[in-house]
C-alpha atoms as a PDB file:
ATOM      1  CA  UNK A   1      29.532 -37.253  -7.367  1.00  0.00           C
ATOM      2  CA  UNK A   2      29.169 -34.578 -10.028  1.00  0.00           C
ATOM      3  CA  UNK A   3      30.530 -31.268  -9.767  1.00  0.00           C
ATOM      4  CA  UNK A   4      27.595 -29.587  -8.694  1.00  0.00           C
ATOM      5  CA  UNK A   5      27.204 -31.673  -5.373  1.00  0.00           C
ATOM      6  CA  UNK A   6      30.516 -31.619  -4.596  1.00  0.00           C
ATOM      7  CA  UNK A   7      30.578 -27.477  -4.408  1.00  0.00           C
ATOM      8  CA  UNK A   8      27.095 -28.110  -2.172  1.00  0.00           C
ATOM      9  CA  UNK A   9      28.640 -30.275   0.128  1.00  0.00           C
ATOM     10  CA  UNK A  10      31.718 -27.822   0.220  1.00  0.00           C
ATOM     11  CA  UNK A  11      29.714 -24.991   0.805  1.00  0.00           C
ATOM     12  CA  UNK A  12      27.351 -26.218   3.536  1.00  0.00           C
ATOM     13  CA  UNK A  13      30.752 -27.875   5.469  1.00  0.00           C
ATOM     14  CA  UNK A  14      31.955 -24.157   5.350  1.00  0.00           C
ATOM     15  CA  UNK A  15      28.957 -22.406   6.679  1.00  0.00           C
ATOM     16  CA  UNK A  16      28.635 -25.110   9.435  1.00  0.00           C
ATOM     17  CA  UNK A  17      32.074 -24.819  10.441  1.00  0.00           C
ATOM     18  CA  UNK A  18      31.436 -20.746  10.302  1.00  0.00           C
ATOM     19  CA  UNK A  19      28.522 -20.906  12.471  1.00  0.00           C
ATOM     20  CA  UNK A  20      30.211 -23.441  15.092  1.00  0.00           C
ATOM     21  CA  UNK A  21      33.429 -21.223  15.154  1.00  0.00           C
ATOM     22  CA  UNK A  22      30.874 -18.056  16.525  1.00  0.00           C
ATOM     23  CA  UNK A  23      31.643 -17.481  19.904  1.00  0.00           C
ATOM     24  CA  UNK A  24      29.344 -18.846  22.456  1.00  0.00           C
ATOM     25  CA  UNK A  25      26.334 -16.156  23.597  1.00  0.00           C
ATOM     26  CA  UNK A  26      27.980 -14.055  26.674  1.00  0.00           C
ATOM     27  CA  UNK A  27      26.683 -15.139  30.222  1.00  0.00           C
ATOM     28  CA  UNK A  28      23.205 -12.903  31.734  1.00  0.00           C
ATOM     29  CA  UNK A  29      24.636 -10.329  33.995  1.00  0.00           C
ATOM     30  CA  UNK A  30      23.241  -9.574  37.148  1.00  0.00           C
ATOM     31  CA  UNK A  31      20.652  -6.655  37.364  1.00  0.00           C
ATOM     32  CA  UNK A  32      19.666  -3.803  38.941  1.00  0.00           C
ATOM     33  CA  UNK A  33      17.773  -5.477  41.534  1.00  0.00           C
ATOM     34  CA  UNK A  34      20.347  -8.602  41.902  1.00  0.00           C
ATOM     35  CA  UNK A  35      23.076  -5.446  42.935  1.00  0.00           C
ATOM     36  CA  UNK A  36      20.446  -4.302  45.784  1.00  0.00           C
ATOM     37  CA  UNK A  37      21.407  -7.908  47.669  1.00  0.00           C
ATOM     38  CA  UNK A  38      25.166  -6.613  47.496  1.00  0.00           C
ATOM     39  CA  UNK A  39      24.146  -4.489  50.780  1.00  0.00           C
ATOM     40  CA  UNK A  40      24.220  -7.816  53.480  1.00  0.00           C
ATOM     41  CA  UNK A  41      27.667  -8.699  51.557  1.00  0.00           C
ATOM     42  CA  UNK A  42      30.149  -8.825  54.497  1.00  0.00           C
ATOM     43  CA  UNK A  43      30.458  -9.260  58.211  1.00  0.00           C
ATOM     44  CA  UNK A  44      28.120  -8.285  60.427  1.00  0.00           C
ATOM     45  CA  UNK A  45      26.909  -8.050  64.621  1.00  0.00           C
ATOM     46  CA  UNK A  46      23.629  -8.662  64.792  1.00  0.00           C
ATOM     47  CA  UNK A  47      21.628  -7.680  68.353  1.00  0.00           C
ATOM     48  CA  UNK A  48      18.258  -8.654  68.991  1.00  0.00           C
ATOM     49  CA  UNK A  49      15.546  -8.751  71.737  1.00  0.00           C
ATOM     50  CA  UNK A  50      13.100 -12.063  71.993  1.00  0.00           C
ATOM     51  CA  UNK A  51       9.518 -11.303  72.998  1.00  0.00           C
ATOM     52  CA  UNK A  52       8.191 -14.184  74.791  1.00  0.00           C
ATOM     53  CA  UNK A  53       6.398 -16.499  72.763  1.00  0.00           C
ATOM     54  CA  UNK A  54       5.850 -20.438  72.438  1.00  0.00           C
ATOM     55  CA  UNK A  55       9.109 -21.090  71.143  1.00  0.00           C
ATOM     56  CA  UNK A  56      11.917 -19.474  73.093  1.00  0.00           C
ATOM     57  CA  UNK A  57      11.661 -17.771  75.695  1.00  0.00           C
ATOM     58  CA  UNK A  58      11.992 -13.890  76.429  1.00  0.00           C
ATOM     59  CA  UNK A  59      15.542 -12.411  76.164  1.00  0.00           C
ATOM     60  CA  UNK A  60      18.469 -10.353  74.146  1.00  0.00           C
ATOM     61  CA  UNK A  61      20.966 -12.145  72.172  1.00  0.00           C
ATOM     62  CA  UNK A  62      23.982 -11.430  70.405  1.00  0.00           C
ATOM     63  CA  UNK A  63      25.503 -13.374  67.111  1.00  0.00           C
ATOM     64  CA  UNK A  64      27.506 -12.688  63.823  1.00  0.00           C
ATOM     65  CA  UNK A  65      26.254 -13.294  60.211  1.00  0.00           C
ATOM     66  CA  UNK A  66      28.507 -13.310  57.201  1.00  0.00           C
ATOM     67  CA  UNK A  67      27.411 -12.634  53.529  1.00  0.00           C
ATOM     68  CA  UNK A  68      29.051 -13.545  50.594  1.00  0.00           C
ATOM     69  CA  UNK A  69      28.293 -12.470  46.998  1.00  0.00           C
ATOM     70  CA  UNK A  70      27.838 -16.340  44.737  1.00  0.00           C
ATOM     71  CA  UNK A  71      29.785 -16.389  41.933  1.00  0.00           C
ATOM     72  CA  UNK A  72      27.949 -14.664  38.930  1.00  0.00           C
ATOM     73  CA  UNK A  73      26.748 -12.224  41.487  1.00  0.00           C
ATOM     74  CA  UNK A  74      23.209 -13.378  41.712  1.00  0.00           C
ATOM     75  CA  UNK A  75      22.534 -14.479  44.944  1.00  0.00           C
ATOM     76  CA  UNK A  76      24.012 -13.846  48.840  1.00  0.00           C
ATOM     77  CA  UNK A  77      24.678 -16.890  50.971  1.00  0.00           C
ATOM     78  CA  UNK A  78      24.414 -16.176  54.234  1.00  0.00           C
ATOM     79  CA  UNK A  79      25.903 -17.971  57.433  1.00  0.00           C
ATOM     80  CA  UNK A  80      24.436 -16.662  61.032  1.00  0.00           C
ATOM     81  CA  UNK A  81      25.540 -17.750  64.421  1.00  0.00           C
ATOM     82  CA  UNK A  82      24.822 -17.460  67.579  1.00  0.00           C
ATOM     83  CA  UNK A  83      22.967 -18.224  70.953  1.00  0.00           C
ATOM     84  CA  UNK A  84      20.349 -20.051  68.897  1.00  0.00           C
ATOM     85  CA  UNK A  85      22.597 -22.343  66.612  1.00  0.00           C
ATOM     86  CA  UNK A  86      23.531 -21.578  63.148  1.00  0.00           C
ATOM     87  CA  UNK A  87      20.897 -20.309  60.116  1.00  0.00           C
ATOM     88  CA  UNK A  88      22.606 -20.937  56.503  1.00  0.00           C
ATOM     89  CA  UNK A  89      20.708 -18.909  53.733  1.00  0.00           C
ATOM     90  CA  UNK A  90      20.478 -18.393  50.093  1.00  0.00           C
ATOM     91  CA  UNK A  91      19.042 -14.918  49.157  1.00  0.00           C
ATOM     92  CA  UNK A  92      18.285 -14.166  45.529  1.00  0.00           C
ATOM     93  CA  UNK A  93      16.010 -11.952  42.903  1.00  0.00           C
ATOM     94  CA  UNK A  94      13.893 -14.183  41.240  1.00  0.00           C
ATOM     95  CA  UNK A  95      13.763 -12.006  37.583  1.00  0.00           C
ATOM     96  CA  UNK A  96      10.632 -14.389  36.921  1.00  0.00           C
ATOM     97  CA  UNK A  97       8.558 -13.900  39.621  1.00  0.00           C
ATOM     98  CA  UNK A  98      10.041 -10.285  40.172  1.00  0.00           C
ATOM     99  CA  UNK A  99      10.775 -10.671  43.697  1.00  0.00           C
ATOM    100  CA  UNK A 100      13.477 -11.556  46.134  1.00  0.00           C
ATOM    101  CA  UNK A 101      13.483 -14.997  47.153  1.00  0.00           C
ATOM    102  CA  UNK A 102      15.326 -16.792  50.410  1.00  0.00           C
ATOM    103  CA  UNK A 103      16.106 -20.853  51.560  1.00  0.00           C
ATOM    104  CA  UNK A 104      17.244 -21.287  55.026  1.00  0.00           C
ATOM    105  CA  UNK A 105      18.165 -23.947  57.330  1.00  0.00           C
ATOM    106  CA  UNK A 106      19.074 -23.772  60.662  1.00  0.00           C
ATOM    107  CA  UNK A 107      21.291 -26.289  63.373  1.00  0.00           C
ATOM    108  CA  UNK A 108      17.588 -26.125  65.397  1.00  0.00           C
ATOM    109  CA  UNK A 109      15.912 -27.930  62.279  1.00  0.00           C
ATOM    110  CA  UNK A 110      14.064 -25.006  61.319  1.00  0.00           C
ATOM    111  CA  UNK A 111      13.410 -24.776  57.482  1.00  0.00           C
ATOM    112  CA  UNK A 112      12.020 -21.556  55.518  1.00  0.00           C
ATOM    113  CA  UNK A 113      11.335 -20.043  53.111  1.00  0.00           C
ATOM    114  CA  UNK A 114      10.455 -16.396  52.139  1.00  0.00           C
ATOM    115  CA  UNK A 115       9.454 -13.961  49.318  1.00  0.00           C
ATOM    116  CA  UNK A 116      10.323 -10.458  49.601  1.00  0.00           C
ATOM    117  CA  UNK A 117       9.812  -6.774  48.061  1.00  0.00           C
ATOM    118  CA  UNK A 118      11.815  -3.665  48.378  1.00  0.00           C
ATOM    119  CA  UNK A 119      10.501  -0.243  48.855  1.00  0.00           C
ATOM    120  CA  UNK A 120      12.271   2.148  49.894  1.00  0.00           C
ATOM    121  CA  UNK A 121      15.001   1.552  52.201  1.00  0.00           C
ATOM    122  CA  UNK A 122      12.380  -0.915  53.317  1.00  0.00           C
ATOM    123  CA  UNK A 123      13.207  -4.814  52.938  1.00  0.00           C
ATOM    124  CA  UNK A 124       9.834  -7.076  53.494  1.00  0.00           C
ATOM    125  CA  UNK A 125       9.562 -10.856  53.698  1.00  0.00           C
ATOM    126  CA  UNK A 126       6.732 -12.626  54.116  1.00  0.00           C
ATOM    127  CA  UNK A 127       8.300 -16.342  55.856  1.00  0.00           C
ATOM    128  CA  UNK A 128       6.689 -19.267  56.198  1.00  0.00           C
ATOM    129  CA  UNK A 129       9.318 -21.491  58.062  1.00  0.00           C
ATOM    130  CA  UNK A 130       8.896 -25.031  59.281  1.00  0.00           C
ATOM    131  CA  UNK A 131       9.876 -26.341  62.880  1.00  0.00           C
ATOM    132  CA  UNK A 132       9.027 -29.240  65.063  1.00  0.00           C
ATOM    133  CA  UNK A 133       6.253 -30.177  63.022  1.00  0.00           C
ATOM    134  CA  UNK A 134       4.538 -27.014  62.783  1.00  0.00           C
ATOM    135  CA  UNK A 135       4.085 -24.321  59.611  1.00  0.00           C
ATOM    136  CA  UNK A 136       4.336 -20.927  60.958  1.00  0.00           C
ATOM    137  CA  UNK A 137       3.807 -18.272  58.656  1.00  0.00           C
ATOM    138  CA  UNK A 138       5.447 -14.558  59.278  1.00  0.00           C
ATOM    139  CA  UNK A 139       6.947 -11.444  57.966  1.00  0.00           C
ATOM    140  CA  UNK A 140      10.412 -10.427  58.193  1.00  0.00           C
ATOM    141  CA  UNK A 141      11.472  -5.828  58.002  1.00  0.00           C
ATOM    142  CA  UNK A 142      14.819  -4.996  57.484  1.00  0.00           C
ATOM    143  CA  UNK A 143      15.064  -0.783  57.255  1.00  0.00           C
ATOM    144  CA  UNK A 144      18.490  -0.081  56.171  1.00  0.00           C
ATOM    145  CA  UNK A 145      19.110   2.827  58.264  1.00  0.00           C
ATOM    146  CA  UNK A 146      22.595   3.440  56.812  1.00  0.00           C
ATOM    147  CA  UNK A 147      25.370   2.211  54.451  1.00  0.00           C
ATOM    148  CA  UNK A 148      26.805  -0.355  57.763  1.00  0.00           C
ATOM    149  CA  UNK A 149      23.443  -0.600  59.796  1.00  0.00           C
ATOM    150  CA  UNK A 150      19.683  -2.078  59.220  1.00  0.00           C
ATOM    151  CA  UNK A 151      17.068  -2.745  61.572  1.00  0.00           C
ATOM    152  CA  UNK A 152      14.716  -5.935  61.645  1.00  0.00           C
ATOM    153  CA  UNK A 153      11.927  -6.953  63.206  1.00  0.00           C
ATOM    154  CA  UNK A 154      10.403 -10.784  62.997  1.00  0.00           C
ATOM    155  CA  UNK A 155       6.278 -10.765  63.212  1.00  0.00           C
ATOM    156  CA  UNK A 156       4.563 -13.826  63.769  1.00  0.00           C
ATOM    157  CA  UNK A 157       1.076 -14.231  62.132  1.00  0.00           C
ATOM    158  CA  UNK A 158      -1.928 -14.882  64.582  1.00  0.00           C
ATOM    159  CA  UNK A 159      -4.560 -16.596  62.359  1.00  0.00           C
ATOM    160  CA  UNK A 160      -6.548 -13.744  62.449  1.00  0.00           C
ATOM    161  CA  UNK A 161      -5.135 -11.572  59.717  1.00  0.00           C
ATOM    162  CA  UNK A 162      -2.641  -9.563  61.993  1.00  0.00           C
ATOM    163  CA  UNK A 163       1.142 -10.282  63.505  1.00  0.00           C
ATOM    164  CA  UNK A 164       2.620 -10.407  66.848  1.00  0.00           C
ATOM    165  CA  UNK A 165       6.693  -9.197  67.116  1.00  0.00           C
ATOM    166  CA  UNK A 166       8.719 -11.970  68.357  1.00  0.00           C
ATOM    167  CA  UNK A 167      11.753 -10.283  67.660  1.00  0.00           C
ATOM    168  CA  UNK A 168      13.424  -7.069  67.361  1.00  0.00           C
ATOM    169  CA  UNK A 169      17.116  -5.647  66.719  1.00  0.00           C
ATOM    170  CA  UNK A 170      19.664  -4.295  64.905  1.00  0.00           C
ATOM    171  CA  UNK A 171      22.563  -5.319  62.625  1.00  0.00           C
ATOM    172  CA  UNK A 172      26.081  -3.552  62.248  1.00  0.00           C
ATOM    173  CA  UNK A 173      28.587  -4.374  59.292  1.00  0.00           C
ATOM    174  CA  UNK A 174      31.959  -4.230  61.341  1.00  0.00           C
ATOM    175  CA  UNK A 175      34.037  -5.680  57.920  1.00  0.00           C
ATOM    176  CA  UNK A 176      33.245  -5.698  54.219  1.00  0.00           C
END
């Protein structure tokens, strides 16, 4: 190997090992919108009122949900329980589609799914969960009405363009 090649090989060895001793790019950080999610971290009494409808029948019920920030800080998960099993959630921003997206199970065998928008202090998801055989499509309001307390409200769509409330109530963070 002449002289020449030998100072090549030398010299592309030492850039390689240069560029392989870089340090890794840093991890994305959540964003703006990812932070938003931070308000269901913690635990929470949630109260509602059941319309009567085809599912359950009329009533008020009473349950806890806990939220916990995922490591990274890019999603919630959420664990509800109460009179009506227990509902285990993943809420996150899709940065992609530029909205809030949610997965849910429940101890029922209800499955969902929802996409939702912020405006405001106003939380909207339009849900389209799965149960006994039947797609039902609806939209979910959450107004945060202060830094420990949001209201909801579950409509049901009626296959004629409009919704009917199945369920109304409030939610009160009683622990970080």
């Amino acid at each position: 190997m002449s002289t020449r090649s030998s100072v090549a090989v030398i010299l592309i060895c030492g850039f390689t090992s240069l560029s392989l001793a870089q340090a890794p790019p840093a991890p994305p950080k959540p964003g703006p919108e990812h932070k938003k999610l931070e308000y269901f971290v913690g635990n929470w009494t949630v109260e509602s009122e059941i319309k009567a409808n085809e599912f359950v029948p009329a009533g008020k019920t009473v349950g806890t949900e806990i939220g916990t920030l995922g490591p990274g800080g890019f999603y919630v998960e959420s664990r509800a329980e109460g009179q009506f099993g227990t509902r285990l959630a993943i809420i996150a921003y899709d940065s992609h589609a530029k909205v809030y997206t949610s997965y849910y199970a429940s101890s029922l065998g209800l499955v969902g799914t929802a996409t939702g928008t912020v405006n405001g202090n106003t939380w909207t998801w339009m849900v389209e969960d799965k149960y006994a055989g039947q797609s039902v499509k609806g939209r979910t309001t959450n107004t945060t009405l202060s830094p420990t307390e949001y209201a909801f409200k579950y409509e049901m769509a009626d296959g004629k363009g409009g919704y009917t409330t199945i369920l109304e109530g409030k939610a009160t963070k009683v622990a970080p």
